[in-house]
XYZ file of C-alpha atoms in Angstrom:
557
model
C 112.666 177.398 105.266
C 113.448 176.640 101.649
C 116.444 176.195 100.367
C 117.471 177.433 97.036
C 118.516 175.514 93.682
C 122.153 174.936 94.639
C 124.592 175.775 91.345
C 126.083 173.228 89.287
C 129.085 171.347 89.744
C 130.409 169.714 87.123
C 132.457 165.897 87.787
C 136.429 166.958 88.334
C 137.708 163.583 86.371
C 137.223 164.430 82.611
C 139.863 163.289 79.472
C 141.556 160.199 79.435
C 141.355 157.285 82.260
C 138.267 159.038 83.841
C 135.488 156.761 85.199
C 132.402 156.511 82.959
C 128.720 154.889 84.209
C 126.673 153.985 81.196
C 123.319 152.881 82.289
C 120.033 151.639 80.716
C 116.369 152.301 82.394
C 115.306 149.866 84.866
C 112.682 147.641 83.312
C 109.505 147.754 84.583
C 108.991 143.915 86.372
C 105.227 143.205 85.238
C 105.662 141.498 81.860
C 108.743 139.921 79.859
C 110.965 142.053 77.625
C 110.851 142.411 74.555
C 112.839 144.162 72.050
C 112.417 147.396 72.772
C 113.954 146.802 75.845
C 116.439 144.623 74.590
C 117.644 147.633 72.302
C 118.236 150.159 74.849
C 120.265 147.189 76.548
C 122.367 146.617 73.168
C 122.878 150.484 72.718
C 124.707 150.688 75.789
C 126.373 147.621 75.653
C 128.129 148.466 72.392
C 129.302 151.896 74.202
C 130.717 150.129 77.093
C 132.544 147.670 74.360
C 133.419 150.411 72.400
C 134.958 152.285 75.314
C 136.891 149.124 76.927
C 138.588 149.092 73.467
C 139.344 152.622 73.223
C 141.215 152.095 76.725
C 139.570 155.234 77.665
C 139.526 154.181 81.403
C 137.231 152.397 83.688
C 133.631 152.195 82.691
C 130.419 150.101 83.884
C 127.121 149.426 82.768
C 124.147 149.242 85.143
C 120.558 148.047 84.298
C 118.498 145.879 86.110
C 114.722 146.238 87.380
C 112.088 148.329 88.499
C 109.814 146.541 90.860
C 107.768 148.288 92.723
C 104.354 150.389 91.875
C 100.782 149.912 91.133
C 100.601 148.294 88.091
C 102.718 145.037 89.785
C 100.620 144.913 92.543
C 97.790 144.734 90.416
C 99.434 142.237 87.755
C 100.317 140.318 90.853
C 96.601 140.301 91.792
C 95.742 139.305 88.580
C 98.240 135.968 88.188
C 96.906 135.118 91.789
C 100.383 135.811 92.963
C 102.543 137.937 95.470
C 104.476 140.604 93.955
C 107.528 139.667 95.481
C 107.124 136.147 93.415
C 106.447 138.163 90.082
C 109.385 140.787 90.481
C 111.515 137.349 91.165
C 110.362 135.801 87.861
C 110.619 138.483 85.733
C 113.499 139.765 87.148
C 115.181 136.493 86.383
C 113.251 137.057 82.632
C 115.203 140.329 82.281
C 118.266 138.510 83.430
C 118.336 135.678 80.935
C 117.363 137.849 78.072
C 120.165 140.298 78.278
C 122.715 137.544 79.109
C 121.565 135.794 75.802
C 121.970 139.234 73.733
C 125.240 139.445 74.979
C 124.832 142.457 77.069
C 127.946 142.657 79.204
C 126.708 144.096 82.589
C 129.169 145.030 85.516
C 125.592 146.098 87.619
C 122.294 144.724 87.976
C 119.597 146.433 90.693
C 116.490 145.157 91.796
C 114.653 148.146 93.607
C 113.395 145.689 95.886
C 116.758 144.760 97.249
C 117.683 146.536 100.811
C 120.837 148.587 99.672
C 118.470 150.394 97.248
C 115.595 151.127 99.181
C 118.545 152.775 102.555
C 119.400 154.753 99.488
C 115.865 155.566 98.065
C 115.191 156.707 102.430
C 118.573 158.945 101.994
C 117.681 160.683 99.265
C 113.813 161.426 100.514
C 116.080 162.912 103.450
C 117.833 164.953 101.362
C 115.176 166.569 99.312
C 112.924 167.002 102.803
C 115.917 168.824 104.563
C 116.167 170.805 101.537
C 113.078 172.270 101.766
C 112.219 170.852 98.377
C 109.438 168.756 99.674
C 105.844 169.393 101.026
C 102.429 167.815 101.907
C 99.396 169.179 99.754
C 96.195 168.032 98.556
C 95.960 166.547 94.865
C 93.624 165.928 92.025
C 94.149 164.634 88.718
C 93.506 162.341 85.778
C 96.243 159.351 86.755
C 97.285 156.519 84.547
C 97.800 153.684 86.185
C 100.255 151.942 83.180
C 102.454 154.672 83.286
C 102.289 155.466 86.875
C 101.804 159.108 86.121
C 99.267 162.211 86.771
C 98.534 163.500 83.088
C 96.860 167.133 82.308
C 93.952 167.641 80.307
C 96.146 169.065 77.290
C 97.122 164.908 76.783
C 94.071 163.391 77.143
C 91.328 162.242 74.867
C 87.664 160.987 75.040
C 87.059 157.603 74.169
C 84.561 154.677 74.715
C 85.623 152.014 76.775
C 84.680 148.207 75.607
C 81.366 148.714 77.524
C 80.361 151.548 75.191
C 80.785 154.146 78.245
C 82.773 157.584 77.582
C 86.026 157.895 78.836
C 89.117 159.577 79.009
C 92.831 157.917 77.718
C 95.988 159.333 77.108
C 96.673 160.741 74.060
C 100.247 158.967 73.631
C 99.545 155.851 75.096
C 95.842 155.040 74.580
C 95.658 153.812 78.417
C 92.696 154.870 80.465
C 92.826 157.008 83.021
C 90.759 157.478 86.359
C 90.565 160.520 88.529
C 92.179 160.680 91.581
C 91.998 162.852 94.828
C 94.391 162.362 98.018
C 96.991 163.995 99.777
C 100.399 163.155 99.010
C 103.916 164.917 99.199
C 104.661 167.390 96.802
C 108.115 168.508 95.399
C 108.741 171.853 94.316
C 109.185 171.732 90.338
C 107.919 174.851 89.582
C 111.275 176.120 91.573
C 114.049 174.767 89.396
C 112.805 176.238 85.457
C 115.714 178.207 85.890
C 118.212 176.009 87.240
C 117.315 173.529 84.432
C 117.150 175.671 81.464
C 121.087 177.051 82.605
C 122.177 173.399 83.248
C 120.569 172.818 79.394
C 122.272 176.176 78.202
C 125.437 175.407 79.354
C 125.371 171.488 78.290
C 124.073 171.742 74.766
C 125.057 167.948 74.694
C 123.866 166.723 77.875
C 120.261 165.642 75.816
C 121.055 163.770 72.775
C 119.644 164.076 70.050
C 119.723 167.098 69.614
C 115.443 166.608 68.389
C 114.802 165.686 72.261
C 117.239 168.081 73.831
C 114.973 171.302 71.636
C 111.872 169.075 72.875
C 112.752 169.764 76.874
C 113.681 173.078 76.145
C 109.940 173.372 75.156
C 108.300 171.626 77.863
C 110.587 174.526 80.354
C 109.014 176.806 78.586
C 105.353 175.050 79.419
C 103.718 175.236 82.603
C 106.046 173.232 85.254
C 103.484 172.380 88.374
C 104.721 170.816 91.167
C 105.109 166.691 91.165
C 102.992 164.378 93.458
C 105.599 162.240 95.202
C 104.093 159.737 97.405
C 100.949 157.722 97.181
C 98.616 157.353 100.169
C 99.289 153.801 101.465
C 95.825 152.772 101.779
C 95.801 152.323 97.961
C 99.676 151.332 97.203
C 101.181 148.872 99.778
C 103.963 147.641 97.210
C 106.302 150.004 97.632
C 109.109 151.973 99.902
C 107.348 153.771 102.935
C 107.863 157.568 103.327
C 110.591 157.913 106.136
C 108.396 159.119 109.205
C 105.202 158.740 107.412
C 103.935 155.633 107.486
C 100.309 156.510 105.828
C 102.636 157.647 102.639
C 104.701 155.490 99.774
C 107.364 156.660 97.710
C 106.403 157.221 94.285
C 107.895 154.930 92.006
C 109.365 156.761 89.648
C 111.468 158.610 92.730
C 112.180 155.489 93.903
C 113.209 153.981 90.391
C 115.728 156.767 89.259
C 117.604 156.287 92.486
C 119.044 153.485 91.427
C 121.405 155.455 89.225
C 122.516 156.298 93.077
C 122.325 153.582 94.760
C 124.415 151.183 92.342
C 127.325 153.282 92.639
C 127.099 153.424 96.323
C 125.109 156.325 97.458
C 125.030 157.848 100.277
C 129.067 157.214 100.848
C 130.388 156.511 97.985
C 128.684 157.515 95.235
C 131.595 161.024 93.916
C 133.728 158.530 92.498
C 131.311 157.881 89.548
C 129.003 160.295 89.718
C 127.787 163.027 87.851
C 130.203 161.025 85.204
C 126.809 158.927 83.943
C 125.431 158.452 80.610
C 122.172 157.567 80.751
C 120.257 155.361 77.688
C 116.775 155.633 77.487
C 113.601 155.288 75.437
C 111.991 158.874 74.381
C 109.068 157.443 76.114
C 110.624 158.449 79.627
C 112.302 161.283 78.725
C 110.556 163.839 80.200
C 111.293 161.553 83.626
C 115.250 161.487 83.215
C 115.488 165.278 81.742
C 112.942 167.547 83.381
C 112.207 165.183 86.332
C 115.385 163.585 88.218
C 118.321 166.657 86.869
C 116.027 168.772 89.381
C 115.451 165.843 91.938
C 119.227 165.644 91.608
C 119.917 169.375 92.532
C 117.115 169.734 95.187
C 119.109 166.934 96.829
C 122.518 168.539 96.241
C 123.693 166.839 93.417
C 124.013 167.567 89.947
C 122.726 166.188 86.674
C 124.081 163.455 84.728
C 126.399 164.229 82.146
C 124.452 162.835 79.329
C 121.261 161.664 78.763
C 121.124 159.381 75.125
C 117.343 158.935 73.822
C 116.275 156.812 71.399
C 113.247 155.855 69.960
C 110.679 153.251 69.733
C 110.431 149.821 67.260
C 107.199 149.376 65.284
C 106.276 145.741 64.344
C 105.560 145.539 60.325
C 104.067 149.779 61.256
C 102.434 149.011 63.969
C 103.132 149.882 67.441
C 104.198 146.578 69.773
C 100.930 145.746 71.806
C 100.245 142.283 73.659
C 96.289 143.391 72.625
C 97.717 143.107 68.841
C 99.415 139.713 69.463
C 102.646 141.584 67.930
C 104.878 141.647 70.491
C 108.518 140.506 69.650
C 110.135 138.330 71.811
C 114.118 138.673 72.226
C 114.474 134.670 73.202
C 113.043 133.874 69.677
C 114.607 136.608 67.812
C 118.277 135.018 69.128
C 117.397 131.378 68.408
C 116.108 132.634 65.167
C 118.782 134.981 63.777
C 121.929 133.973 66.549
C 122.813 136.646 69.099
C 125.067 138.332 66.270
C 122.660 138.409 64.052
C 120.009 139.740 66.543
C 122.702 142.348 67.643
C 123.478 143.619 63.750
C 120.124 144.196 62.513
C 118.911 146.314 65.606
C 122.121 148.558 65.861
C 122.196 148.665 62.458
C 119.146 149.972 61.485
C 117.590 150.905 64.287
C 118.204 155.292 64.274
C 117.647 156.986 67.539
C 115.487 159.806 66.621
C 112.972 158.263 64.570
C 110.836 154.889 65.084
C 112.005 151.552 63.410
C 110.098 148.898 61.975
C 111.029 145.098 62.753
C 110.152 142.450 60.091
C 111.344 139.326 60.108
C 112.150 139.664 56.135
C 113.986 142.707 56.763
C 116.223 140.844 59.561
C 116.831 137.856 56.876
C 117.783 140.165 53.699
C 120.404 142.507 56.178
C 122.244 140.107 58.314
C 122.409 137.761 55.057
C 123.651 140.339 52.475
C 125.956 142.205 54.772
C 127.058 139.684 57.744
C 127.360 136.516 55.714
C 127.532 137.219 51.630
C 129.834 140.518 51.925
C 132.032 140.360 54.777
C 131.855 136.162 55.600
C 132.511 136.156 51.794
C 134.991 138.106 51.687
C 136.767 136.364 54.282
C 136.185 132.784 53.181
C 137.601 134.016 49.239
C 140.616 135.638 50.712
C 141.737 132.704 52.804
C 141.081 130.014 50.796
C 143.019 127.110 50.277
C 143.165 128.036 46.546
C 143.899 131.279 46.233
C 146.168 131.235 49.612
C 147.672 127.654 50.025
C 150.454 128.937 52.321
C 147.640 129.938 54.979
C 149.820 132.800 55.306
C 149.248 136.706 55.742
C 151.030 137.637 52.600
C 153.305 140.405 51.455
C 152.740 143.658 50.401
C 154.555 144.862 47.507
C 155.219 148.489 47.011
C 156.192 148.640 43.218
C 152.678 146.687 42.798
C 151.273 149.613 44.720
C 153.127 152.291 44.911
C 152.479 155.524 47.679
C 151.987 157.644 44.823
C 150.602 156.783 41.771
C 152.333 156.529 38.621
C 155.972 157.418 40.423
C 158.880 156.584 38.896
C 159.482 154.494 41.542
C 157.016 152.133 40.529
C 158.775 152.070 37.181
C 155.972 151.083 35.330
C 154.946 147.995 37.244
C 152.227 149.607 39.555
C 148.860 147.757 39.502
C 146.684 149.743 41.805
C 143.657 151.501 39.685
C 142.137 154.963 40.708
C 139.445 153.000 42.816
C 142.038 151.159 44.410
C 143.642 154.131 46.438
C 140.101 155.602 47.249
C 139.489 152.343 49.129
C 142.626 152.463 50.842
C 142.129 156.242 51.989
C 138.485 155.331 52.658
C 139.512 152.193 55.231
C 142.207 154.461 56.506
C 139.360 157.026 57.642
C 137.330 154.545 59.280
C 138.290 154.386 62.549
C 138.093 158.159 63.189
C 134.822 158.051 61.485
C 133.498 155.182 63.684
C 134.748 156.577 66.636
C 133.034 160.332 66.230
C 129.599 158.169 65.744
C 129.941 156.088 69.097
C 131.023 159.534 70.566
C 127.878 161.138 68.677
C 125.142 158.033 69.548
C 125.115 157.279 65.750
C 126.101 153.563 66.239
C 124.024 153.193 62.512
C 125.941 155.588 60.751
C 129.452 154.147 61.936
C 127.994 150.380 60.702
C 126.560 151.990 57.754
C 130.406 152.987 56.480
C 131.419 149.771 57.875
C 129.234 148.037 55.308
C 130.244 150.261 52.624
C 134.044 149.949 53.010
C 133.042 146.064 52.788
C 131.014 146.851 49.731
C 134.108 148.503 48.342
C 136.785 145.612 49.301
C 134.443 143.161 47.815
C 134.595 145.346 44.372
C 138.522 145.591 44.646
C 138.542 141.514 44.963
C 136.483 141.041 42.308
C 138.011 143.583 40.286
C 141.175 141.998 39.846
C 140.526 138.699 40.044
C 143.453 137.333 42.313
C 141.956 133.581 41.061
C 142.980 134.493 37.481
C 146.725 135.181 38.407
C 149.468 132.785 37.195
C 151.092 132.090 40.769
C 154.854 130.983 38.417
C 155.222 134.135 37.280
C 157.096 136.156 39.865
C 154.987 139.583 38.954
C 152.091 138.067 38.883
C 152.677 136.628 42.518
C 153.566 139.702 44.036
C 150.711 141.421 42.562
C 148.642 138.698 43.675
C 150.139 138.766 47.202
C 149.612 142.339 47.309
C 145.904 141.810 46.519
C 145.719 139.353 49.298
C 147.249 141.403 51.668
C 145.382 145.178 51.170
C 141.969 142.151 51.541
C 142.881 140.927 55.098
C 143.827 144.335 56.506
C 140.652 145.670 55.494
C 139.017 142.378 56.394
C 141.432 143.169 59.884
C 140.235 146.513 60.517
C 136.310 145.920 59.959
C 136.865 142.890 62.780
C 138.433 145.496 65.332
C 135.539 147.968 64.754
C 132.611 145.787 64.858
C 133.459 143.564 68.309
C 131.130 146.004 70.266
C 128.189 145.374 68.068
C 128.857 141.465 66.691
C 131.572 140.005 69.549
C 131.357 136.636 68.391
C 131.711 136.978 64.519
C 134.404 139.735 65.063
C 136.187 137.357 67.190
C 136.147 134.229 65.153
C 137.237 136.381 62.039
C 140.103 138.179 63.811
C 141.202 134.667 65.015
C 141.117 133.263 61.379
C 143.447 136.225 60.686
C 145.691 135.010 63.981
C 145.292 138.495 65.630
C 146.042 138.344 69.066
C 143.620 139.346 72.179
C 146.666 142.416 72.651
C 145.953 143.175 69.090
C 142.503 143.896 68.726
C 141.989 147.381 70.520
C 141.479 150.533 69.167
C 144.119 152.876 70.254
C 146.468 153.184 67.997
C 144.812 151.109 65.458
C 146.934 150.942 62.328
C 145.788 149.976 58.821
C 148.174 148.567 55.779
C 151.666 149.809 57.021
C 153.446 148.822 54.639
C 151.817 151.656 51.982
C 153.159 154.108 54.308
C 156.585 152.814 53.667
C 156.226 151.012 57.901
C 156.776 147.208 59.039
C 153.383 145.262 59.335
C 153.622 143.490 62.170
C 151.126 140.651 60.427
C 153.128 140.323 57.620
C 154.073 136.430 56.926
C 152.236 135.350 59.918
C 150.314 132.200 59.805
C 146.932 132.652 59.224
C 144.722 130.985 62.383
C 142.888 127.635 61.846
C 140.082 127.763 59.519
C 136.651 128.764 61.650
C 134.460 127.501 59.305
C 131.552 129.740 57.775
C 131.905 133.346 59.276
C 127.911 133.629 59.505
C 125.675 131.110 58.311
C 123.045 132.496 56.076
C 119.346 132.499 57.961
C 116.891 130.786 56.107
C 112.814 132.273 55.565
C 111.239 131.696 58.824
């Protein structure tokens, strides 16, 4: 008998010091990454950092690959190798590349390993003793690259490079056969309602909110039932059905498990989940939002909390192809531009509902005008030996800028220009700022006024022209100090906010400013005390040796 859609539960641990899983897609094991990968990787890397700073409780990140299916038996076939030996190469490819970008990874899953696959045979269990599960004849146009059945509405008649018709998918221009076997079936078509409440009640839970209307759609669209297994006869590389031997596990079944299995399913699993954020490509959306939230609940379990999509990267407009010779390699891209600068450009300008382009002249004019002119610039001017020969963090001096303009007070002496208090409130309202775009998936938007408080410090520098100061004459020292000082606590607070996207820099600028490793979280993250009348705790410290060049400029490649 069938069991109906149970109702949602949602995780009991929520506010502060609750458990968060961030996770990116397992990559697929039959080619190298590149980029695009790399940038799901660095999306959810800069949450975890972001979060571990924020002391907002324990958090991990989980990625790893996907290594069973069709296509790497066949790209096996084709390199005149097992697929065991492939998935261990590339594996160790996805490995090394994320470890070079920095990616800080508590969890890496290979769906070949055996903990996954008892898990992947649990959760078949589950949806079979649900009822959710049945054996039925199917037909369809399949795609072998994206392991999928596709209907008619997104298909397309081509030629292939013989000159015969045939049909392709509309989205990915791969070719598709037709296919008739029996397989095991799971009952789609009987959670539309359960979905469209769990979307209703968790406006959130799809973000953006462009891809969260875009599901809503597809519930509206026909919802047939999904072909879970594949007969055996033609896919040996894979997880056997449990009690049917002539029968493998569909991939993608077997790949989202691992969203299970890493946090211990079938024991252990409630203390992290449904507390999961999910990072994916908009690519495999409609897997992770219409696909595995009812998997989930057919199996007695509910959805993840969020699901973050983001979208693809062109190369100079043109969509990444190994046909085109244009795909981007992550191993060059970090010996080219350092992991830093690798790190910046993508976060920076790479905007999760719409498509990016990548150019190698684009990389060069960012990370040099904002990483090494305007804030390595900044840094090197305000420290130097010239301009600071104590190597000191100087003092701030309140007549020089007084609380409140023109107060009497200030008696006259007060320095600070118009411009110069919008900067200060505009620094002050950065971390709030930055913090609602991590919370919001904007990671862009919080660089983007990042690199426009930096902009703006850089004009307050060079608009009173500490250099010109005569350092004898008492006033003229404490306005100079005062300069000095408002300059490292913005140059302070922009190294706290960016250590989730640019670690290194971040750290070899807040040890030039000799802020400790107990200094440098977020909570409670003060900026220029002393105009509020407080102690700075930095205040005639001694700066921390001189690091050198904060970011050396990259040259044309």
């Amino acid at each position: 008998p069938r069991r109906l859609p149970r109702p949602l539960r949602r995780a009991a641990a929520t506010g502060p010091g609750r458990r968060l899983l961030l996770s990116t897609p397992i990559f697929y094991a039959n080619g190298p990454p590149h980029i695009g990968h790399l940038y799901s990787a660095l999306l959810a890397d800069a949450l975890l950092r972001h979060r571990r700073l924020r002391a907002a409780g324990p958090a991990r990140l989980c990625t790893g690959t996907d290594e069973h299916g069709l296509k790497i038996q066949q790209a096996a076939a084709a390199a005149g190798t097992s697929p065991a030996e492939l998935c261990e190469r590339v594996s160790g490819l996805f490995r090394q590349a994320l470890t070079q970008a920095g990616v800080a990874y508590t969890d890496f899953t290979r769906t070949s390993e055996p903990r996954h696959q008892r898990a992947v045979r649990h959760f078949w269990g589950a949806l079979r003793d649900g009822g959710a599960l049945y054996k039925g004849s199917y037909e369809g146009w399949y795609c072998t690259p994206e392991e999928s059945f596709l209907p008619e509405s997104q298909l397309a008649e081509r030629t292939d490079a013989q000159g015969r018709p045939c049909k392709v998918s509309v989205e990915t221009g791969h070719e598709v056969h037709w296919t008739k076997e029996e397989n095991y079936m799971f009952r789609l078509s009987a959670f539309r309602d359960p979905l469209q409440n769990w979307l209703r009640d968790n406006p959130r839970a799809i973000f953006p909110d462009p891809f969260y209307q875009c599901v809503l759609r597809w519930l509206d669209e026909d919802l047939p039932d999904l072909s879970v297994s594949r007969e055996r006869s033609r896919l040996q590389w894979g997880i056997p059905v449990p009690s049917d031997p002539t029968q493998t596990i569909y991939v993608w079944v077997d790949a989202l498990v691992n969203y299970l299995s890493v946090v211990g399913y079938p024991e252990s699993h409630g203390a992290w989940w449904p507390a999961v954020h999910h990072v994916v490509g908009k690519d495999i959306l409609k897997f992770h939002a219409l696909y595995w939230p009812a998997l989930l609940l057919a199996a007695g379990l509910d959805p993840p909390e969020r699901i973050l999509v983001h979208s693809h990267w062109t190369v100079r407009g043109q969509k990444m192809s190994k046909s085109l010779g244009n795909v981007v390699d992550p191993t060059v891209c970090v010996g080219q531009y350092g992991v830093d600068g690798f790190r910046y450009f993508l976060l920076r300008q790479g905007v999760p509902e719409r498509d990016c382009d990548y150019y190698d002249e684009k990389v060069v004019k960012l990370v040099n005008s904002e990483l090494a002119d305007a804030l390595g610039g900044l840094l090197n001017r305000s420290t130097a030996p010239s301009i600071n020969p104590s190597n000191t963090y100087p003092r701030f001096s309140e007549p020089c800028f007084p609380k409140v303009p023109d107060s009497r007070e200030a008696k006259g002496t007060g320095r600070a220009s118009a411009e110069d208090y919008e900067l200060v409130a505009a620094v002050a309202s950065l971390p709030a700022q930055v913090d609602s775009y991590f919370e919001s998936f904007q990671i862009y938007k919080a660089l983007e006024c990042i690199a426009q408080c930096v902009r703006q410090t850089n004009g307050f520098f060079q608009r009173h022209r500490p250099w010109k100061l005569d350092r004898r004459d008492t006033a003229e020292q404490l306005w100079l100090d005062t300069i000095l000082h408002v300059t490292l606590e913005c140059l302070r607070l922009y190294g706290t906010l960016l250590q989730p996207v640019v670690p290194h820099v971040a750290d070899k600028l807040l040890s030039r400013l000799a802020v400790g490793p107990a200094e440098r979280g977020l909570s409670g993250l003060a900026f220029l005390a002393r105009f509020d009348g407080k102690p700075c705790p930095f205040e005639g410290r001694q700066l921390g040796p001189d690091t050198g060049i904060l970011f050396h400029r990259l040259g044309k490649s």
